[in-house]
């Protein structure tokens, strides 16, 4: 098992109440950062992530709050 820790991502503090747009922007920044960290981990370790789960092994995906995906996002 390989554990890979990427660089921390710091987001600016937002006053309450946060707008839907602020939350969406933060969600997209976090997603991009996590995908970048996964790419760096794959390059550093030379390993791939496990493949998809078997069709009968899937859990229902809880609502993530991410409403709009970027074009071409996986």
Tab-separated table of C-alpha atoms in Angstrom:
chain	number	residue	atom	x	y	z
A	1	UNK	CA	0.000	0.000	0.000
A	2	UNK	CA	1.260	3.441	-0.875
A	3	UNK	CA	0.145	6.558	0.982
A	4	UNK	CA	0.679	9.829	-0.792
A	5	UNK	CA	0.031	13.213	0.774
A	6	UNK	CA	-0.187	16.239	-1.458
A	7	UNK	CA	0.315	19.865	-0.623
A	8	UNK	CA	-2.389	21.470	1.501
A	9	UNK	CA	-4.886	23.671	-0.256
A	10	UNK	CA	-5.820	26.828	1.570
A	11	UNK	CA	-9.015	28.596	0.638
A	12	UNK	CA	-9.758	32.138	1.756
A	13	UNK	CA	-12.178	32.421	4.628
A	14	UNK	CA	-15.634	33.503	3.491
A	15	UNK	CA	-18.099	35.332	5.731
A	16	UNK	CA	-21.460	33.768	6.514
A	17	UNK	CA	-23.743	33.205	4.869
A	18	UNK	CA	-21.776	31.753	1.998
A	19	UNK	CA	-23.406	32.016	-1.388
A	20	UNK	CA	-24.101	29.073	-3.638
A	21	UNK	CA	-21.551	30.496	-6.074
A	22	UNK	CA	-18.835	30.657	-3.376
A	23	UNK	CA	-19.500	27.066	-2.333
A	24	UNK	CA	-19.525	25.890	-5.939
A	25	UNK	CA	-16.238	27.681	-6.668
A	26	UNK	CA	-14.617	26.152	-3.564
A	27	UNK	CA	-15.924	22.694	-4.544
A	28	UNK	CA	-14.396	22.999	-8.004
A	29	UNK	CA	-11.055	24.207	-6.590
A	30	UNK	CA	-10.981	21.262	-4.176
A	31	UNK	CA	-11.865	18.827	-6.943
A	32	UNK	CA	-9.106	20.168	-9.229
A	33	UNK	CA	-6.612	19.999	-6.360
A	34	UNK	CA	-7.536	16.407	-5.480
A	35	UNK	CA	-7.304	15.305	-9.129
A	36	UNK	CA	-3.911	16.994	-9.417
A	37	UNK	CA	-2.743	15.227	-6.248
A	38	UNK	CA	-3.922	11.876	-7.621
A	39	UNK	CA	-1.986	12.510	-10.851
A	40	UNK	CA	1.143	13.394	-8.844
A	41	UNK	CA	0.753	10.268	-6.696
A	42	UNK	CA	0.397	8.059	-9.769
A	43	UNK	CA	3.530	9.610	-11.295
A	44	UNK	CA	5.531	9.311	-8.050
A	45	UNK	CA	4.553	5.727	-7.269
A	46	UNK	CA	4.180	4.326	-10.779
A	47	UNK	CA	0.913	2.760	-9.665
A	48	UNK	CA	-2.649	3.090	-10.885
A	49	UNK	CA	-5.775	3.330	-8.812
A	50	UNK	CA	-7.945	0.237	-8.566
A	51	UNK	CA	-10.517	-0.152	-11.328
A	52	UNK	CA	-14.227	0.478	-10.920
A	53	UNK	CA	-16.260	-1.523	-8.441
A	54	UNK	CA	-18.324	-4.444	-9.650
A	55	UNK	CA	-21.872	-3.370	-10.625
A	56	UNK	CA	-23.403	-5.062	-7.576
A	57	UNK	CA	-20.820	-3.510	-5.231
A	58	UNK	CA	-21.777	0.135	-5.700
A	59	UNK	CA	-23.001	2.331	-2.879
A	60	UNK	CA	-25.445	5.104	-3.619
A	61	UNK	CA	-23.519	8.315	-4.140
A	62	UNK	CA	-24.634	10.861	-1.549
A	63	UNK	CA	-25.439	14.346	-2.738
A	64	UNK	CA	-22.068	16.043	-3.025
A	65	UNK	CA	-23.192	19.631	-3.385
A	66	UNK	CA	-21.298	19.885	-6.680
A	67	UNK	CA	-23.968	20.966	-9.098
A	68	UNK	CA	-22.046	21.949	-12.216
A	69	UNK	CA	-19.129	19.910	-13.459
A	70	UNK	CA	-16.481	21.453	-15.613
A	71	UNK	CA	-16.705	20.550	-19.320
A	72	UNK	CA	-14.831	17.313	-19.945
A	73	UNK	CA	-14.544	16.512	-16.213
A	74	UNK	CA	-14.337	12.813	-15.335
